[in-house]
PDB file of C-alpha atoms and ligand atoms in Angstrom:
ATOM      1  CA  MET B 171      81.715 -14.336 -54.919  1.00 42.00           C
ATOM      2  CA  THR B 172      82.500 -17.556 -53.121  1.00 42.00           C
ATOM      3  CA  GLU B 173      84.515 -15.635 -50.616  1.00 43.00           C
ATOM      4  CA  GLU B 174      81.657 -13.184 -50.027  1.00 47.00           C
ATOM      5  CA  VAL B 175      79.227 -16.038 -49.436  1.00 44.00           C
ATOM      6  CA  ASP B 176      81.654 -17.706 -47.089  1.00 46.00           C
ATOM      7  CA  THR B 177      82.194 -14.496 -45.224  1.00 45.00           C
ATOM      8  CA  GLY B 178      78.458 -13.968 -44.997  1.00 47.00           C
ATOM      9  CA  ARG B 179      77.913 -17.517 -43.733  1.00 47.00           C
ATOM     10  CA  ARG B 180      80.721 -17.159 -41.220  1.00 47.00           C
ATOM     11  CA  HIS B 181      79.126 -13.938 -40.003  1.00 45.00           C
ATOM     12  CA  PHE B 182      75.725 -15.633 -39.813  1.00 42.00           C
ATOM     13  CA  LEU B 183      77.210 -18.589 -37.951  1.00 43.00           C
ATOM     14  CA  THR B 184      79.017 -16.284 -35.548  1.00 41.00           C
ATOM     15  CA  VAL B 185      75.850 -14.289 -34.876  1.00 42.00           C
ATOM     16  CA  ALA B 186      73.805 -17.483 -34.568  1.00 41.00           C
ATOM     17  CA  THR B 187      76.318 -18.953 -32.135  1.00 40.00           C
ATOM     18  CA  VAL B 188      76.357 -15.808 -30.010  1.00 39.00           C
ATOM     19  CA  ALA B 189      72.576 -15.667 -30.055  1.00 40.00           C
ATOM     20  CA  ALA B 190      72.333 -19.345 -29.129  1.00 39.00           C
ATOM     21  CA  GLY B 191      74.843 -18.717 -26.385  1.00 39.00           C
ATOM     22  CA  ALA B 192      72.806 -15.817 -25.075  1.00 39.00           C
ATOM     23  CA  VAL B 193      69.575 -17.809 -25.227  1.00 40.00           C
ATOM     24  CA  GLY B 194      71.322 -20.739 -23.589  1.00 40.00           C
ATOM     25  CA  ALA B 195      72.597 -18.475 -20.841  1.00 40.00           C
ATOM     26  CA  ALA B 196      69.127 -17.092 -20.345  1.00 41.00           C
ATOM     27  CA  PHE B 197      67.670 -20.577 -20.018  1.00 41.00           C
ATOM     28  CA  VAL B 198      70.403 -21.549 -17.609  1.00 42.00           C
ATOM     29  CA  ALA B 199      70.101 -18.344 -15.604  1.00 42.00           C
ATOM     30  CA  VAL B 200      66.323 -18.445 -15.098  1.00 42.00           C
ATOM     31  CA  PRO B 201      66.137 -21.881 -13.460  1.00 41.00           C
ATOM     32  CA  PHE B 202      69.097 -20.947 -11.317  1.00 41.00           C
ATOM     33  CA  LEU B 203      67.419 -17.756 -10.098  1.00 41.00           C
ATOM     34  CA  ALA B 204      64.068 -19.488  -9.819  1.00 40.00           C
ATOM     35  CA  SER B 205      65.527 -22.168  -7.607  1.00 41.00           C
ATOM     36  CA  TRP B 206      67.796 -19.829  -5.701  1.00 42.00           C
ATOM     37  CA  LYS B 207      65.200 -17.201  -4.774  1.00 44.00           C
ATOM     38  CA  PRO B 208      62.624 -19.462  -3.060  1.00 41.00           C
ATOM     39  CA  SER B 209      65.249 -21.405  -1.190  1.00 47.00           C
ATOM     40  CA  ALA B 210      66.856 -18.238   0.176  1.00 53.00           C
ATOM     41  CA  ARG B 211      63.425 -16.841   0.991  1.00 56.00           C
ATOM     42  CA  ALA B 212      62.270 -20.126   2.459  1.00 52.00           C
ATOM     43  CA  LYS B 213      65.392 -20.244   4.548  1.00 50.00           C
ATOM     44  CA  ALA B 214      64.711 -16.778   5.961  1.00 59.00           C
ATOM     45  CA  MET B 215      61.008 -17.530   6.472  1.00 68.00           C
ATOM     46  CA  GLY B 216      61.566 -20.906   8.045  1.00 75.00           C
ATOM     47  CA  ALA B 217      64.552 -20.110  10.205  1.00 88.00           C
ATOM     48  CA  PRO B 218      64.089 -21.313  13.785  1.00 92.00           C
ATOM     49  CA  VAL B 219      63.401 -18.617  16.378  1.00 93.00           C
ATOM     50  CA  GLU B 220      65.209 -18.755  19.704  1.00 94.00           C
ATOM     51  CA  LEU B 221      63.363 -17.425  22.731  1.00 94.00           C
ATOM     52  CA  ASP B 222      64.540 -16.725  26.266  1.00 95.00           C
ATOM     53  CA  ILE B 223      61.797 -17.837  28.657  1.00 95.00           C
ATOM     54  CA  GLY B 224      63.849 -17.387  31.832  1.00 94.00           C
ATOM     55  CA  LYS B 225      61.883 -14.287  32.839  1.00 93.00           C
ATOM     56  CA  LEU B 226      58.447 -15.539  31.827  1.00 96.00           C
ATOM     57  CA  GLU B 227      56.418 -15.443  35.044  1.00 96.00           C
ATOM     58  CA  PRO B 228      54.287 -18.446  36.023  1.00 97.00           C
ATOM     59  CA  GLY B 229      50.820 -17.871  34.583  1.00 96.00           C
ATOM     60  CA  ALA B 230      52.062 -15.488  31.884  1.00 96.00           C
ATOM     61  CA  MET B 231      52.241 -15.824  28.120  1.00 97.00           C
ATOM     62  CA  VAL B 232      54.583 -14.404  25.508  1.00 96.00           C
ATOM     63  CA  LYS B 233      54.049 -14.282  21.759  1.00 96.00           C
ATOM     64  CA  VAL B 234      56.711 -14.573  19.085  1.00 95.00           C
ATOM     65  CA  GLU B 235      56.482 -14.859  15.337  1.00 94.00           C
ATOM     66  CA  TRP B 236      57.703 -17.895  13.436  1.00 93.00           C
ATOM     67  CA  ARG B 237      57.052 -18.446   9.724  1.00 92.00           C
ATOM     68  CA  GLY B 238      54.641 -15.511   9.785  1.00 92.00           C
ATOM     69  CA  LYS B 239      52.501 -17.092  12.501  1.00 94.00           C
ATOM     70  CA  ALA B 240      52.020 -16.119  16.124  1.00 95.00           C
ATOM     71  CA  ILE B 241      53.491 -18.643  18.529  1.00 96.00           C
ATOM     72  CA  PHE B 242      52.148 -18.665  22.077  1.00 97.00           C
ATOM     73  CA  VAL B 243      54.464 -19.704  24.903  1.00 97.00           C
ATOM     74  CA  VAL B 244      52.747 -20.070  28.268  1.00 97.00           C
ATOM     75  CA  HIS B 245      54.445 -20.699  31.599  1.00 98.00           C
ATOM     76  CA  ARG B 246      51.792 -22.876  33.211  1.00 98.00           C
ATOM     77  CA  THR B 247      51.420 -22.957  36.975  1.00 97.00           C
ATOM     78  CA  PRO B 248      50.833 -26.179  38.949  1.00 97.00           C
ATOM     79  CA  ASP B 249      47.182 -25.051  39.284  1.00 96.00           C
ATOM     80  CA  MET B 250      46.820 -24.724  35.527  1.00 97.00           C
ATOM     81  CA  LEU B 251      48.338 -28.158  34.967  1.00 97.00           C
ATOM     82  CA  ALA B 252      46.103 -29.693  37.654  1.00 96.00           C
ATOM     83  CA  LYS B 253      43.017 -28.730  35.625  1.00 94.00           C
ATOM     84  CA  LEU B 254      44.017 -30.730  32.557  1.00 95.00           C
ATOM     85  CA  PRO B 255      42.975 -34.263  33.587  1.00 93.00           C
ATOM     86  CA  ALA B 256      39.382 -33.222  34.329  1.00 91.00           C
ATOM     87  CA  MET B 257      38.865 -31.629  30.900  1.00 90.00           C
ATOM     88  CA  GLY B 258      38.828 -34.874  28.904  1.00 82.00           C
ATOM     89  CA  SER B 259      35.076 -35.460  28.546  1.00 88.00           C
ATOM     90  CA  SER B 260      34.495 -31.856  27.362  1.00 93.00           C
ATOM     91  CA  LEU B 261      37.059 -32.091  24.590  1.00 96.00           C
ATOM     92  CA  ARG B 262      36.753 -33.224  21.000  1.00 95.00           C
ATOM     93  CA  ASP B 263      40.232 -34.757  20.728  1.00 94.00           C
ATOM     94  CA  PRO B 264      41.644 -35.040  24.264  1.00 93.00           C
ATOM     95  CA  ASP B 265      44.494 -37.346  23.195  1.00 91.00           C
ATOM     96  CA  SER B 266      45.386 -35.201  20.187  1.00 92.00           C
ATOM     97  CA  ASN B 267      45.005 -38.063  17.742  1.00 91.00           C
ATOM     98  CA  GLU B 268      43.850 -35.796  14.933  1.00 90.00           C
ATOM     99  CA  SER B 269      45.862 -32.734  15.726  1.00 88.00           C
ATOM    100  CA  GLU B 270      48.974 -31.266  14.190  1.00 91.00           C
ATOM    101  CA  GLN B 271      51.877 -31.651  16.565  1.00 92.00           C
ATOM    102  CA  PRO B 272      55.244 -33.359  16.966  1.00 92.00           C
ATOM    103  CA  GLU B 273      55.263 -36.863  18.393  1.00 91.00           C
ATOM    104  CA  PHE B 274      56.709 -35.645  21.690  1.00 90.00           C
ATOM    105  CA  ALA B 275      53.562 -33.580  22.340  1.00 90.00           C
ATOM    106  CA  LYS B 276      51.261 -36.583  22.410  1.00 89.00           C
ATOM    107  CA  ASN B 277      50.467 -36.279  26.092  1.00 89.00           C
ATOM    108  CA  GLU B 278      47.999 -34.353  28.214  1.00 92.00           C
ATOM    109  CA  ALA B 279      50.333 -31.384  28.633  1.00 95.00           C
ATOM    110  CA  ARG B 280      51.189 -31.462  24.893  1.00 96.00           C
ATOM    111  CA  ALA B 281      54.676 -30.311  25.770  1.00 96.00           C
ATOM    112  CA  LEU B 282      58.293 -31.301  26.233  1.00 95.00           C
ATOM    113  CA  LYS B 283      58.226 -29.797  29.722  1.00 95.00           C
ATOM    114  CA  PRO B 284      54.715 -29.656  31.215  1.00 96.00           C
ATOM    115  CA  GLU B 285      55.169 -26.171  32.663  1.00 97.00           C
ATOM    116  CA  TYR B 286      55.855 -24.668  29.224  1.00 97.00           C
ATOM    117  CA  LEU B 287      53.126 -24.792  26.609  1.00 98.00           C
ATOM    118  CA  VAL B 288      54.107 -23.867  23.047  1.00 97.00           C
ATOM    119  CA  LEU B 289      51.300 -23.460  20.514  1.00 98.00           C
ATOM    120  CA  VAL B 290      50.640 -22.010  17.092  1.00 97.00           C
ATOM    121  CA  GLY B 291      48.243 -19.186  17.981  1.00 97.00           C
ATOM    122  CA  VAL B 292      45.994 -19.567  14.966  1.00 97.00           C
ATOM    123  CA  CYS B 293      42.435 -20.835  15.373  1.00 98.00           C
ATOM    124  CA  THR B 294      41.898 -24.086  13.508  1.00 97.00           C
ATOM    125  CA  HIS B 295      38.459 -22.912  12.349  1.00 97.00           C
ATOM    126  CA  LEU B 296      39.158 -19.989  10.013  1.00 97.00           C
ATOM    127  CA  GLY B 297      42.473 -18.682  11.265  1.00 96.00           C
ATOM    128  CA  CYS B 298      41.581 -15.941  13.763  1.00 97.00           C
ATOM    129  CA  ALA B 299      43.823 -15.221  16.729  1.00 96.00           C
ATOM    130  CA  PRO B 300      42.546 -16.874  19.930  1.00 97.00           C
ATOM    131  CA  LEU B 301      42.693 -14.801  23.107  1.00 97.00           C
ATOM    132  CA  GLU B 302      44.345 -15.969  26.304  1.00 96.00           C
ATOM    133  CA  LYS B 303      41.619 -16.412  28.907  1.00 97.00           C
ATOM    134  CA  PHE B 304      43.488 -17.917  31.803  1.00 97.00           C
ATOM    135  CA  THR B 305      41.248 -16.734  34.654  1.00 95.00           C
ATOM    136  CA  PRO B 306      38.899 -19.451  35.906  1.00 94.00           C
ATOM    137  CA  GLY B 307      35.250 -18.354  35.969  1.00 94.00           C
ATOM    138  CA  ASP B 308      35.805 -15.670  33.296  1.00 95.00           C
ATOM    139  CA  VAL B 309      32.190 -14.960  32.381  1.00 94.00           C
ATOM    140  CA  THR B 310      33.199 -13.462  29.046  1.00 94.00           C
ATOM    141  CA  VAL B 311      33.738 -17.097  28.033  1.00 95.00           C
ATOM    142  CA  ALA B 312      31.561 -19.216  30.350  1.00 93.00           C
ATOM    143  CA  ALA B 313      30.570 -19.237  34.019  1.00 91.00           C
ATOM    144  CA  ASP B 314      32.227 -22.641  34.521  1.00 91.00           C
ATOM    145  CA  TRP B 315      35.313 -21.651  32.541  1.00 95.00           C
ATOM    146  CA  GLN B 316      38.514 -23.294  33.829  1.00 95.00           C
ATOM    147  CA  GLY B 317      40.942 -21.224  31.780  1.00 96.00           C
ATOM    148  CA  GLY B 318      42.306 -21.630  28.272  1.00 97.00           C
ATOM    149  CA  PHE B 319      41.959 -19.854  24.942  1.00 98.00           C
ATOM    150  CA  PHE B 320      38.892 -18.306  23.364  1.00 98.00           C
ATOM    151  CA  CYS B 321      38.484 -17.373  19.724  1.00 97.00           C
ATOM    152  CA  PRO B 322      36.156 -14.363  19.502  1.00 96.00           C
ATOM    153  CA  CYS B 323      35.401 -14.813  15.799  1.00 96.00           C
ATOM    154  CA  HIS B 324      32.948 -17.713  16.140  1.00 97.00           C
ATOM    155  CA  GLY B 325      33.322 -18.758  19.764  1.00 97.00           C
ATOM    156  CA  SER B 326      35.764 -21.671  19.637  1.00 98.00           C
ATOM    157  CA  LYS B 327      37.218 -22.661  22.997  1.00 98.00           C
ATOM    158  CA  PHE B 328      40.448 -24.459  23.825  1.00 97.00           C
ATOM    159  CA  ASP B 329      41.732 -25.665  27.174  1.00 97.00           C
ATOM    160  CA  LEU B 330      45.054 -24.871  28.827  1.00 97.00           C
ATOM    161  CA  SER B 331      46.784 -27.365  26.521  1.00 97.00           C
ATOM    162  CA  GLY B 332      45.177 -25.863  23.406  1.00 97.00           C
ATOM    163  CA  ARG B 333      42.737 -28.784  23.091  1.00 97.00           C
ATOM    164  CA  VAL B 334      39.478 -27.881  21.402  1.00 97.00           C
ATOM    165  CA  PHE B 335      36.130 -28.231  23.160  1.00 97.00           C
ATOM    166  CA  LYS B 336      33.202 -30.129  21.713  1.00 96.00           C
ATOM    167  CA  ASP B 337      30.367 -28.153  20.116  1.00 91.00           C
ATOM    168  CA  VAL B 338      32.495 -25.303  18.772  1.00 97.00           C
ATOM    169  CA  PRO B 339      33.343 -24.633  15.120  1.00 98.00           C
ATOM    170  CA  ALA B 340      37.105 -25.315  15.348  1.00 97.00           C
ATOM    171  CA  PRO B 341      37.700 -28.913  14.253  1.00 96.00           C
ATOM    172  CA  THR B 342      41.070 -29.666  15.841  1.00 96.00           C
ATOM    173  CA  ASN B 343      43.343 -28.661  18.680  1.00 97.00           C
ATOM    174  CA  LEU B 344      45.650 -25.684  18.287  1.00 97.00           C
ATOM    175  CA  PRO B 345      48.815 -27.023  16.599  1.00 97.00           C
ATOM    176  CA  VAL B 346      52.046 -27.509  18.515  1.00 97.00           C
ATOM    177  CA  PRO B 347      55.030 -26.364  16.427  1.00 95.00           C
ATOM    178  CA  PRO B 348      58.317 -28.247  16.401  1.00 95.00           C
ATOM    179  CA  TYR B 349      60.651 -26.932  19.097  1.00 95.00           C
ATOM    180  CA  GLN B 350      63.390 -27.982  21.436  1.00 95.00           C
ATOM    181  CA  PHE B 351      65.114 -26.716  24.560  1.00 95.00           C
ATOM    182  CA  VAL B 352      68.651 -25.540  23.928  1.00 94.00           C
ATOM    183  CA  SER B 353      69.136 -24.753  27.632  1.00 95.00           C
ATOM    184  CA  ASP B 354      66.933 -24.665  30.737  1.00 92.00           C
ATOM    185  CA  THR B 355      65.680 -21.205  29.813  1.00 93.00           C
ATOM    186  CA  ARG B 356      65.913 -21.059  26.032  1.00 95.00           C
ATOM    187  CA  ILE B 357      63.764 -22.744  23.446  1.00 95.00           C
ATOM    188  CA  LEU B 358      64.305 -22.997  19.740  1.00 95.00           C
ATOM    189  CA  ILE B 359      61.020 -22.865  17.854  1.00 95.00           C
ATOM    190  CA  GLY B 360      61.070 -24.513  14.454  1.00 92.00           C
ATOM    191  CA  ALA B 361      63.728 -27.091  15.317  1.00 84.00           C
ATOM    192  CA  ASP B 362      62.466 -30.415  16.541  1.00 74.00           C
ATOM    193  CA  LYS B 363      64.763 -32.963  18.026  1.00 61.00           C
ATOM    194  CA  GLY B 364      62.108 -34.102  20.435  1.00 47.00           C
ATOM    195  CA  ASN B 365      64.368 -33.731  23.413  1.00 42.00           C
ATOM    196  CA  ALA B 366      64.640 -31.512  26.436  1.00 40.00           C
TER     197      ALA B 366
HETATM  198  S1  FES V 697      38.109 -18.521  13.388  1.00 71.26           S
HETATM  199 FE1  FES V 697      38.128 -19.128  15.465  1.00 71.26          FE
HETATM  200  S2  FES V 697      36.111 -19.716  15.830  1.00 71.26           S
HETATM  201 FE2  FES V 697      36.085 -19.188  13.749  1.00 71.26          FE
END
């Protein structure tokens, strides 16, 4: 009788131990997967994007995707850059004090190299995609238009540095993403060392 009880208890203890082990493994495995999945996904989503801009003509723009967002890269001409100083009084935040951007972009050109503008192409009002409207006098925007970006959703306007105009719904300038030059003709978007 004693032996039967002992055997039964041993069996119960063995089963209980195995069950506890299985439960323990489950508890260990879930946090591991939970922490592993987002980090792997985040890594893929947040990986920097390298772009060759060697063939980007002056005055032209190319779009790439980074972290699911459109990134605009514009090769600005000397004429385009010459328009920037005169825009100040028309802009809500000409010095980009309230705008999302790396420290290196805190200048009129909002860029590491003035001729290359890199922006997040998402309107800061409600997230529409602004259109490139680089032709001065484009009446689809305004008769005195100097060139820049126009959001067709609710009429927000941005200059050739992505700075928002006064009296439009968008509250802040188009963001500048982190980026760096890895050579004279290649930029790495999503990696910010603040150097050229
Ligand atoms: S989303 Fe661009 S103006 Fe409203």
